[in-house]
Coordinates of C-alpha atoms in Angstrom, one line a residue:
X1 CA 15.2 34.6 25.7
X2 CA 12.8 36.3 24.7
X3 CA 9.5 35.6 22.8
X4 CA 9.3 32.6 20.4
X5 CA 6.8 34.1 17.8
X6 CA 4.1 32.4 18.1
X7 CA 4.4 30.2 21.0
X8 CA 6.1 31.6 24.4
X9 CA 8.9 29.9 26.2
X10 CA 8.3 28.5 29.5
X11 CA 11.2 28.7 32.7
X12 CA 9.1 25.1 33.6
X13 CA 11.6 22.8 34.4
X14 CA 11.6 19.4 31.8
X15 CA 10.6 16.7 33.9
X16 CA 13.9 15.1 33.6
X17 CA 17.9 14.9 32.8
X18 CA 19.7 12.7 30.7
X19 CA 21.9 11.4 32.9
X20 CA 22.1 7.8 33.0
X21 CA 22.5 5.9 36.2
X22 CA 26.1 5.0 35.4
X23 CA 27.0 7.8 35.5
X24 CA 25.9 9.5 38.8
X25 CA 28.4 11.9 40.0
X26 CA 29.4 9.6 44.0
X27 CA 29.2 13.5 46.0
X28 CA 25.5 13.9 44.1
X29 CA 23.7 11.3 42.6
X30 CA 23.1 12.4 39.0
X31 CA 19.4 13.3 38.5
X32 CA 18.4 10.6 35.4
X33 CA 15.4 9.9 32.7
X34 CA 16.8 5.7 31.1
X35 CA 16.2 5.5 27.5
X36 CA 15.4 1.7 28.3
X37 CA 12.0 0.1 28.7
X38 CA 11.4 1.5 32.8
X39 CA 12.2 5.0 33.4
X40 CA 12.8 7.2 36.0
X41 CA 12.2 10.1 36.5
X42 CA 12.9 13.1 40.0
X43 CA 10.6 15.0 40.4
X44 CA 11.5 19.6 39.7
X45 CA 15.1 18.2 39.7
X46 CA 15.1 18.6 35.7
X47 CA 16.7 21.2 33.0
X48 CA 15.0 24.6 32.7
X49 CA 15.0 25.8 29.4
X50 CA 17.8 27.8 28.6
X51 CA 20.0 25.7 30.4
X52 CA 23.3 24.2 29.1
X53 CA 23.2 20.5 28.5
X54 CA 26.6 18.6 29.6
X55 CA 26.8 14.7 28.3
X56 CA 28.8 13.6 30.0
X57 CA 31.6 10.7 29.2
X58 CA 29.6 6.9 27.9
X59 CA 26.5 9.6 27.5
X60 CA 23.7 9.2 24.1
X61 CA 26.5 11.5 22.3
X62 CA 29.1 13.8 24.2
X63 CA 29.3 17.6 23.6
X64 CA 27.4 20.2 24.5
X65 CA 23.7 21.0 24.3
X66 CA 21.1 23.2 25.3
X67 CA 18.1 22.4 24.7
X68 CA 14.6 25.6 25.2
X69 CA 11.3 24.6 26.2
X70 CA 8.1 25.9 25.3
X71 CA 4.0 25.6 24.9
X72 CA 2.2 22.3 23.4
X73 CA 5.6 20.3 22.6
X74 CA 7.5 23.1 20.8
X75 CA 11.3 22.5 21.8
X76 CA 14.3 24.8 20.8
X77 CA 17.6 22.5 20.3
X78 CA 19.6 25.5 20.6
X79 CA 23.6 25.5 19.5
X80 CA 26.8 26.4 21.4
X81 CA 27.5 30.5 22.4
X82 CA 31.0 31.4 23.0
X83 CA 29.4 33.5 25.8
X84 CA 28.2 30.3 27.7
X85 CA 32.0 30.0 28.6
X86 CA 32.6 34.2 27.8
X87 CA 29.9 35.8 29.7
X88 CA 32.2 39.6 29.0
X89 CA 32.5 38.9 25.7
X90 CA 31.8 42.6 24.0
X91 CA 29.3 42.3 21.4
X92 CA 29.7 45.0 17.7
X93 CA 27.9 46.2 15.5
X94 CA 27.3 43.9 12.4
X95 CA 28.8 45.3 10.0
X96 CA 27.1 44.6 7.5
X97 CA 24.7 47.5 8.4
X98 CA 27.1 49.3 5.9
X99 CA 26.8 46.6 3.4
X100 CA 25.8 48.3 -0.5
X101 CA 25.1 44.3 -1.4
X102 CA 22.6 44.4 2.0
X103 CA 21.6 48.2 2.0
X104 CA 18.4 47.3 -1.0
X105 CA 17.4 43.7 2.2
X106 CA 14.4 44.6 3.8
X107 CA 15.3 42.4 6.6
X108 CA 18.5 42.4 7.0
X109 CA 18.7 40.4 10.0
X110 CA 17.4 37.6 11.2
X111 CA 15.8 37.5 14.8
X112 CA 17.2 36.1 17.6
X113 CA 14.2 34.1 17.1
X114 CA 13.3 33.2 14.1
X115 CA 13.5 28.4 14.3
X116 CA 12.9 25.9 11.5
X117 CA 10.2 23.3 12.5
X118 CA 12.4 19.6 12.2
X119 CA 8.2 18.5 11.5
X120 CA 6.2 19.8 8.5
X121 CA 3.6 17.0 8.1
X122 CA 1.9 17.5 11.2
X123 CA -1.6 15.9 12.5
X124 CA -4.0 18.5 14.8
X125 CA -3.4 17.2 18.1
X126 CA 0.7 16.7 17.2
X127 CA 3.1 18.0 20.1
X128 CA 4.5 21.0 17.9
X129 CA 8.6 19.5 18.3
X130 CA 11.9 19.8 18.1
X131 CA 13.3 23.6 15.9
X132 CA 16.8 24.4 15.1
X133 CA 17.9 28.2 15.4
X134 CA 17.4 30.2 11.6
X135 CA 20.6 30.2 10.1
X136 CA 22.0 33.9 9.2
X137 CA 23.3 37.5 10.2
X138 CA 23.1 39.0 13.3
X139 CA 22.4 41.7 14.7
X140 CA 25.4 41.5 16.3
X141 CA 28.5 40.0 16.6
X142 CA 31.4 38.9 18.2
X143 CA 34.6 38.8 16.2
X144 CA 36.0 42.3 14.8
X145 CA 37.1 42.1 11.5
X146 CA 41.1 43.2 12.2
X147 CA 41.1 41.1 14.8
X148 CA 40.2 37.4 12.8
X149 CA 42.2 35.2 12.0
X150 CA 40.6 32.1 10.9
X151 CA 41.4 29.2 8.9
X152 CA 39.7 26.1 7.0
X153 CA 40.4 22.7 6.6
X154 CA 38.9 19.6 4.0
X155 CA 38.6 16.3 5.3
X156 CA 37.7 12.8 4.0
X157 CA 37.3 11.2 0.3
X158 CA 35.8 14.4 -2.6
X159 CA 32.9 14.7 -3.8
X160 CA 32.4 18.5 -5.8
X161 CA 31.5 21.4 -4.5
X162 CA 34.3 21.2 -1.6
X163 CA 36.2 24.3 -4.0
X164 CA 33.3 26.3 -4.1
X165 CA 31.9 26.1 -0.5
X166 CA 36.1 27.0 0.3
X167 CA 35.7 29.8 -2.0
X168 CA 32.7 31.7 -1.4
X169 CA 33.6 31.0 2.7
X170 CA 36.7 33.6 1.7
X171 CA 35.1 35.2 -0.4
X172 CA 31.6 35.5 2.5
X173 CA 34.5 36.7 5.1
X174 CA 36.0 38.4 3.0
X175 CA 33.1 41.1 0.7
X176 CA 30.2 40.9 3.8
X177 CA 32.7 42.2 6.8
X178 CA 35.8 42.9 5.2
X179 CA 37.9 40.3 6.9
X180 CA 41.4 39.5 5.6
X181 CA 43.5 37.0 7.2
X182 CA 42.0 33.4 6.1
X183 CA 44.4 30.1 6.5
X184 CA 43.7 26.6 4.0
X185 CA 45.4 24.2 6.3
X186 CA 46.4 21.6 4.2
X187 CA 46.1 17.9 4.3
X188 CA 43.1 17.6 6.5
X189 CA 43.1 17.7 10.3
X190 CA 47.4 16.4 10.3
X191 CA 47.5 19.6 8.0
X192 CA 46.9 21.6 11.6
X193 CA 50.2 20.6 12.8
X194 CA 52.0 18.3 10.2
X195 CA 52.2 20.5 7.2
X196 CA 52.5 24.5 6.6
X197 CA 48.9 26.8 5.9
X198 CA 48.6 29.0 2.9
X199 CA 47.5 32.8 2.6
X200 CA 43.0 32.5 1.1
X201 CA 42.5 35.7 -0.2
X202 CA 39.5 36.2 -3.2
X203 CA 41.9 36.9 -5.5
X204 CA 43.5 33.3 -5.1
X205 CA 40.4 31.0 -4.3
X206 CA 38.4 33.4 -7.9
X207 CA 37.7 30.5 -9.7
X208 CA 38.9 27.2 -8.4
X209 CA 35.0 26.5 -8.0
X210 CA 35.4 25.0 -11.9
X211 CA 37.9 22.7 -10.5
X212 CA 36.6 19.4 -9.1
X213 CA 38.5 17.9 -5.8
X214 CA 40.0 20.1 -3.2
X215 CA 43.2 23.2 -3.4
X216 CA 43.4 22.3 0.0
X217 CA 44.2 19.0 -0.3
X218 CA 42.6 16.0 2.6
X219 CA 43.5 13.3 3.9
X220 CA 41.3 10.6 6.7
X221 CA 42.0 10.6 10.0
X222 CA 45.3 12.0 10.9
X223 CA 43.3 13.7 14.0
X224 CA 44.9 14.5 17.2
X225 CA 42.6 16.9 19.0
X226 CA 45.6 18.4 21.1
X227 CA 48.2 18.8 18.7
X228 CA 45.5 20.6 16.8
X229 CA 44.2 22.8 19.3
X230 CA 47.2 23.6 20.4
X231 CA 48.0 24.9 16.8
X232 CA 45.3 26.3 16.5
X233 CA 46.5 28.9 19.7
X234 CA 49.8 29.3 18.7
X235 CA 48.4 31.1 15.5
X236 CA 46.6 32.7 16.8
X237 CA 43.0 30.8 15.4
X238 CA 39.8 32.8 15.9
X239 CA 37.9 30.0 13.6
X240 CA 38.2 27.4 12.6
X241 CA 36.2 26.0 9.1
X242 CA 35.4 21.7 9.0
X243 CA 34.4 21.1 5.6
X244 CA 33.3 16.9 5.6
X245 CA 31.6 13.7 6.7
X246 CA 30.2 12.5 9.9
X247 CA 33.5 11.5 11.2
X248 CA 35.5 14.8 10.1
X249 CA 32.4 15.6 12.0
X250 CA 32.7 13.8 15.4
X251 CA 35.9 15.8 15.3
X252 CA 35.0 18.6 15.0
X253 CA 33.0 18.3 17.8
X254 CA 36.1 17.0 20.7
X255 CA 37.8 20.0 19.0
X256 CA 34.9 22.7 20.2
X257 CA 34.9 20.8 23.5
X258 CA 38.9 20.6 24.1
X259 CA 39.0 24.5 22.7
X260 CA 35.5 25.3 25.5
X261 CA 38.1 23.3 28.1
X262 CA 40.4 26.0 27.6
X263 CA 38.6 29.5 27.2
X264 CA 39.1 30.0 23.6
X265 CA 37.5 32.6 21.7
X266 CA 37.0 30.4 18.8
X267 CA 33.8 28.9 16.7
X268 CA 34.3 26.0 15.1
X269 CA 31.6 25.6 12.0
X270 CA 31.4 22.2 10.4
X271 CA 30.1 22.4 6.9
X272 CA 28.2 18.5 6.2
X273 CA 29.7 16.9 3.5
X274 CA 28.7 14.0 2.3
X275 CA 28.4 12.4 -2.4
X276 CA 25.9 9.6 -0.9
X277 CA 24.0 11.9 1.0
X278 CA 24.4 9.7 4.5
X279 CA 24.7 12.6 6.7
X280 CA 21.5 12.1 9.5
X281 CA 20.9 14.1 12.8
X282 CA 19.3 12.0 15.7
X283 CA 17.4 13.2 18.7
X284 CA 19.9 13.3 21.0
X285 CA 17.6 14.7 24.3
X286 CA 15.3 12.6 26.4
X287 CA 12.3 14.7 25.0
X288 CA 12.7 14.9 21.7
X289 CA 12.7 11.4 21.6
X290 CA 10.3 10.7 23.4
X291 CA 8.5 13.9 20.1
X292 CA 10.4 11.6 17.7
X293 CA 10.7 8.7 18.4
X294 CA 14.7 7.7 16.8
X295 CA 16.2 10.3 15.2
X296 CA 14.9 12.7 12.8
X297 CA 16.1 13.2 8.8
X298 CA 16.7 16.4 9.3
X299 CA 19.0 17.9 6.9
X300 CA 17.3 18.5 3.1
X301 CA 20.3 17.2 1.8
X302 CA 24.0 17.2 0.7
X303 CA 25.8 19.2 -1.4
X304 CA 27.4 17.6 -4.0
X305 CA 24.6 15.2 -4.7
X306 CA 22.8 17.6 -7.3
X307 CA 26.8 16.8 -9.8
X308 CA 26.6 13.4 -8.6
X309 CA 23.3 12.4 -9.7
X310 CA 23.7 14.4 -12.8
X311 CA 27.1 12.5 -14.0
X312 CA 25.5 9.3 -13.2
X313 CA 23.1 9.2 -16.2
X314 CA 26.3 9.4 -18.8
X315 CA 26.9 6.3 -17.3
X316 CA 23.7 4.8 -16.7
X317 CA 23.9 6.1 -20.4
X318 CA 27.0 4.0 -22.0
X319 CA 25.7 1.5 -20.0
X320 CA 22.0 1.1 -21.9
X321 CA 23.5 2.0 -25.1
X322 CA 26.0 -1.4 -25.0
X323 CA 23.3 -3.4 -23.6
X324 CA 20.4 -2.0 -26.6
X325 CA 23.3 -2.7 -28.6
X326 CA 23.5 -7.1 -28.4
X327 CA 21.6 -9.5 -28.4
X328 CA 21.1 -10.9 -24.4
X329 CA 23.1 -7.1 -23.5
X330 CA 23.4 -6.6 -20.0
X331 CA 24.8 -3.3 -18.6
X332 CA 25.4 -3.1 -15.0
X333 CA 26.7 0.2 -13.5
X334 CA 28.5 0.8 -10.3
X335 CA 28.2 3.9 -8.2
X336 CA 28.9 5.5 -4.7
X337 CA 26.8 4.1 -2.0
X338 CA 29.0 2.0 0.9
X339 CA 25.6 2.5 3.6
X340 CA 23.2 4.6 1.7
X341 CA 21.7 3.9 -1.8
X342 CA 20.4 7.3 -2.2
X343 CA 23.0 8.3 -5.8
X344 CA 21.6 4.8 -7.3
X345 CA 18.0 5.1 -6.2
X346 CA 17.5 9.0 -8.1
X347 CA 20.3 8.2 -10.3
X348 CA 17.8 5.4 -11.7
X349 CA 14.9 7.0 -11.3
X350 CA 16.2 9.6 -13.1
X351 CA 16.8 7.4 -15.9
X352 CA 14.8 5.0 -16.4
X353 CA 16.9 2.6 -18.5
X354 CA 17.1 0.4 -15.5
X355 CA 15.7 -2.2 -15.3
X356 CA 17.1 -3.2 -11.2
X357 CA 19.0 -0.8 -8.9
X358 CA 20.0 -3.0 -5.8
X359 CA 20.9 -0.4 -3.4
X360 CA 22.5 -2.1 1.1
X361 CA 19.5 -1.2 2.5
X362 CA 17.4 -3.4 -0.3
X363 CA 19.0 -7.2 0.9
X364 CA 18.8 -9.3 -2.9
X365 CA 18.5 -12.7 -3.8
X366 CA 20.7 -14.2 -7.1
X367 CA 19.3 -17.7 -7.0
X368 CA 15.3 -19.3 -6.9
X369 CA 12.2 -18.1 -7.5
X370 CA 12.5 -14.6 -7.2
X371 CA 15.7 -13.9 -8.4
X372 CA 17.4 -11.4 -9.5
X373 CA 18.6 -14.1 -12.4
X374 CA 15.0 -15.2 -12.7
X375 CA 14.1 -11.5 -14.0
X376 CA 17.5 -11.6 -15.8
X377 CA 16.0 -14.2 -18.1
X378 CA 12.1 -12.4 -17.4
X379 CA 13.6 -8.9 -18.7
X380 CA 15.7 -11.0 -21.7
X381 CA 12.5 -12.5 -23.3
X382 CA 10.9 -9.4 -22.6
X383 CA 13.8 -6.3 -24.4
X384 CA 16.3 -8.5 -25.4
X385 CA 18.5 -6.5 -22.8
X386 CA 19.1 -5.6 -18.7
X387 CA 20.8 -2.4 -17.3
X388 CA 21.3 -2.5 -13.7
X389 CA 22.7 -0.2 -10.8
X390 CA 23.9 -1.1 -7.8
X391 CA 25.4 0.9 -5.3
X392 CA 28.4 -0.6 -3.5
X393 CA 27.6 -1.1 -0.1
X394 CA 24.6 -3.5 -1.8
X395 CA 25.3 -6.3 -1.2
X396 CA 28.6 -7.0 1.7
X397 CA 27.6 -10.0 3.3
X398 CA 27.2 -12.1 0.0
X399 CA 30.6 -11.4 -0.1
X400 CA 32.1 -11.3 3.2
X401 CA 30.3 -15.3 3.1
X402 CA 31.5 -16.4 -0.1
X403 CA 35.5 -14.9 -0.5
X404 CA 36.0 -15.0 3.4
X405 CA 36.5 -11.3 3.8
X406 CA 37.4 -10.3 7.6
X407 CA 36.3 -6.3 8.2
X408 CA 39.1 -3.9 7.4
X409 CA 38.4 -0.6 8.3
X410 CA 40.2 2.6 6.2
X411 CA 41.9 5.1 8.2
X412 CA 38.3 7.0 9.3
X413 CA 37.5 4.4 10.1
X414 CA 34.9 3.1 7.7
X415 CA 34.3 -1.0 6.8
X416 CA 36.5 -2.0 3.1
X417 CA 34.4 -2.5 0.7
X418 CA 34.8 -5.6 -1.6
X419 CA 33.9 -4.9 -5.3
X420 CA 30.0 -5.8 -5.8
X421 CA 30.5 -4.8 -8.7
X422 CA 33.0 -7.3 -10.5
X423 CA 31.4 -10.1 -8.1
X424 CA 27.9 -9.7 -9.8
X425 CA 29.5 -9.2 -13.2
X426 CA 31.3 -12.9 -12.6
X427 CA 28.0 -14.3 -11.0
X428 CA 26.1 -13.4 -13.6
X429 CA 28.5 -14.5 -16.3
X430 CA 28.6 -18.0 -15.6
X431 CA 24.9 -18.3 -14.4
X432 CA 24.1 -18.0 -17.8
X433 CA 26.9 -19.0 -19.4
X434 CA 27.5 -22.6 -17.7
X435 CA 24.1 -23.0 -15.9
X436 CA 21.7 -21.7 -18.8
X437 CA 24.2 -22.1 -21.9
X438 CA 22.9 -18.9 -23.4
X439 CA 25.7 -16.2 -24.9
X440 CA 25.7 -13.0 -23.2
X441 CA 26.9 -9.5 -24.6
X442 CA 27.6 -7.9 -21.1
X443 CA 29.4 -4.4 -19.8
X444 CA 31.1 -3.3 -16.6
X445 CA 30.5 0.4 -15.9
X446 CA 32.4 1.6 -12.6
X447 CA 32.7 5.9 -12.9
X448 CA 33.0 5.9 -8.8
X449 CA 36.2 8.4 -9.1
X450 CA 34.9 9.8 -12.1
X451 CA 31.7 11.6 -10.2
X452 CA 34.2 12.2 -7.4
X453 CA 36.6 14.6 -9.2
X454 CA 34.3 16.8 -11.2
X455 CA 33.2 20.5 -9.8
X456 CA 29.8 21.1 -8.5
X457 CA 27.0 21.7 -11.4
X458 CA 25.3 25.2 -11.4
X459 CA 22.3 23.4 -9.1
X460 CA 25.3 22.8 -6.2
X461 CA 27.6 26.1 -6.6
X462 CA 23.4 27.9 -5.7
X463 CA 24.2 25.6 -2.7
X464 CA 27.1 25.3 -1.8
X465 CA 27.2 29.7 -1.2
X466 CA 24.1 29.1 1.1
X467 CA 26.4 26.6 3.5
X468 CA 29.4 28.6 3.2
X469 CA 27.5 32.2 3.7
X470 CA 25.8 31.5 6.7
X471 CA 28.4 29.3 8.4
X472 CA 30.6 32.9 8.3
X473 CA 27.3 34.5 9.4
X474 CA 27.0 32.0 12.5
X475 CA 30.5 32.4 13.7
X476 CA 30.8 36.2 13.3
X477 CA 27.5 35.9 15.7
X478 CA 29.7 34.5 18.2
X479 CA 28.6 30.7 17.3
X480 CA 30.1 27.2 17.9
X481 CA 30.0 23.9 17.8
X482 CA 26.7 23.9 15.0
X483 CA 27.1 23.1 11.5
X484 CA 24.8 24.4 8.9
X485 CA 21.9 23.1 6.3
X486 CA 18.4 23.1 5.2
X487 CA 16.5 21.9 6.6
X488 CA 12.6 22.0 4.9
X489 CA 14.1 23.3 2.8
X490 CA 14.7 26.4 4.7
X491 CA 18.6 27.1 6.5
X492 CA 18.8 26.6 10.0
X493 CA 22.0 26.4 13.0
X494 CA 21.9 22.3 14.0
X495 CA 24.4 20.8 17.2
X496 CA 27.5 19.6 15.6
X497 CA 26.8 16.6 18.0
X498 CA 23.5 16.2 16.0
X499 CA 24.7 15.2 12.8
X500 CA 27.3 12.4 14.0
X501 CA 25.9 9.8 15.4
X502 CA 23.6 7.7 12.6
X503 CA 22.9 7.5 9.0
X504 CA 20.6 8.4 6.5
X505 CA 19.1 5.9 4.6
X506 CA 16.6 4.8 2.2
X507 CA 14.3 3.3 3.5
X508 CA 12.5 0.8 1.4
X509 CA 9.1 0.9 3.7
X510 CA 9.4 4.5 2.1
X511 CA 7.3 6.1 -1.3
X512 CA 10.8 7.1 -3.2
X513 CA 11.3 3.9 -3.2
X514 CA 8.5 2.3 -4.4
X515 CA 8.0 5.2 -7.0
X516 CA 11.4 3.2 -8.0
X517 CA 9.9 0.0 -7.5
X518 CA 7.0 1.0 -10.0
X519 CA 9.4 2.6 -12.2
X520 CA 11.3 -0.8 -12.5
X521 CA 9.2 -3.7 -12.0
X522 CA 11.7 -5.1 -10.7
X523 CA 11.2 -7.4 -8.0
X524 CA 11.4 -7.0 -4.3
X525 CA 13.1 -10.0 -3.3
X526 CA 11.2 -9.8 0.4
X527 CA 10.6 -13.2 1.0
X528 CA 11.4 -15.3 4.3
X529 CA 15.2 -16.4 4.0
X530 CA 17.3 -15.9 7.6
X531 CA 20.6 -13.4 6.3
X532 CA 17.3 -10.7 4.6
X533 CA 15.2 -11.2 8.2
X534 CA 18.7 -10.5 9.7
X535 CA 18.5 -6.9 8.2
X536 CA 15.1 -5.6 7.5
X537 CA 13.1 -4.0 10.3
X538 CA 9.9 -5.5 12.3
X539 CA 7.1 -3.2 10.5
X540 CA 8.5 -4.7 7.0
X541 CA 8.0 -7.7 8.2
X542 CA 4.8 -7.5 9.6
X543 CA 4.7 -6.0 5.5
X544 CA 5.3 -9.2 3.5
X545 CA 2.6 -11.9 5.7
X546 CA 0.6 -9.4 4.3
X547 CA 2.1 -9.1 0.5
X548 CA 1.1 -11.4 -2.8
X549 CA 2.9 -11.0 -5.6
X550 CA 2.9 -14.0 -7.0
X551 CA 4.1 -12.5 -10.6
X552 CA 7.7 -10.5 -9.3
X553 CA 6.2 -7.2 -9.9
X554 CA 6.3 -4.3 -7.9
X555 CA 4.2 -3.2 -5.0
X556 CA 3.9 0.5 -3.5
X557 CA 3.5 -0.5 -0.3
X558 CA 5.4 2.9 1.7
X559 CA 1.8 3.9 2.7
X560 CA 1.7 1.8 5.8
X561 CA 5.2 2.9 7.4
X562 CA 4.8 5.0 10.1
X563 CA 6.9 7.5 11.7
X564 CA 8.3 8.1 9.0
X565 CA 10.8 11.1 9.3
X566 CA 10.6 14.2 6.2
X567 CA 13.0 14.4 3.0
X568 CA 12.5 13.8 0.2
X569 CA 13.8 11.4 -0.9
X570 CA 11.4 8.8 0.6
X571 CA 12.4 8.3 4.0
X572 CA 9.0 10.0 4.1
X573 CA 5.4 10.3 3.0
X574 CA 6.1 13.5 1.1
X575 CA 4.2 14.6 -2.3
X576 CA 7.2 14.4 -4.2

């Protein structure tokens, strides 16, 4: 390892390794550092900088992770490389040296020492923290263009921008590196062993970015590691590009492990896809956990999110027109957001026509003082109408209780949600027509599948291009088991294992949620109720004690949220 500017890396051993006691080797006891309240440290038996950390079955996360330590708490969480298990692999000069497109670039290649910091808002005595490898072309590559046989697979639900990512991977491989042998795997993971492949060329994918969905088809489930890797080996594929959400990336991590076990020269690159913007990055090493106290929402946002927010404006505007045009009009719009309410929150802030936004992270109640029904009555008196935006995962505890529903799951392992929009509209109708003897005009709009199916907008098209080209550069440089994404506006390579263990969620003690409360003037729905207390964190419970808000107006309580992570959607103390 070379020198990391501005600090040099130390080769001193770190104080402990990550293996828990339950997985000690019978012949040679493993040294470990537990994440429980008691830490056991084995002096001098830790891992050194640059050493590959292999996690055993049952550890925090499966996979391979490389960690390097520098001065002042400087840490690099590196990504696997083919030479980790194929040390004799030859390297070649990068063809971009002769590219007319890069001829005018002052610094064509990214230095091997360039890293991206996960934390940019710091205080003078803070440790330097965790860093990732910067994305971009390297001076040396480990594939010759003629030997490359690449494949692309899309999995999971639809999202604006998938076709753009497919297009730019194909064009990036062909135009930048001269690769001609590129295959599309049809129908998701099961397409590796049950479907035919289709050849992909720049001509084939020329205008697919103008269409929604995915030209390769998609599916949930169907992951059979042995069959998939057998297919990769039989077809002579040596670069695999996997586009999908957290479940898909978990599958990619397992595929990567099996490829390494068989010692195949195959690079696996993941491009994270989730329209809900709920991919987060967990801190899985001991040192990272100690420095960050848990998980970091590192990736700024996922592709397709901007397009989804923009399209949601049409539904919100329609609901507002309907509500405003009728006496006691109510418009209810249901948006995506199974576990995370980012689309609903940002669409609400962008619209300014929404009176109340309901998301999974912020429990709400209907009856009584400070409840939703009371707020609707207040809005009727003030404005004569009301617009509500609700994320699909909000209020599921109310539905489960009233409908006695079980915990069914889909093929990807996601909990099947009950329709909160239909339930909410019925409850509002029943309350005002039966209990209050009031006539209301309620319109319910569910644009979910319309939003999923649109092509990506201009902003997402550019973003998808950067993700795709970053993945191509990484795979050609011999990296594997990585995903690419923007970290504090700089694209970086992140170990796949880091994006599969937690979900990015709206922080209801963050500034962005406080901005929404200030914009809508909706109630916080915070009260001492057993159901609510189960869902909010200890910090929020303490804050409830300090809230004096008899009028039900919004309170900007975000500044007291300690250790808030850094992303522009309010899980931190961002100035946005």
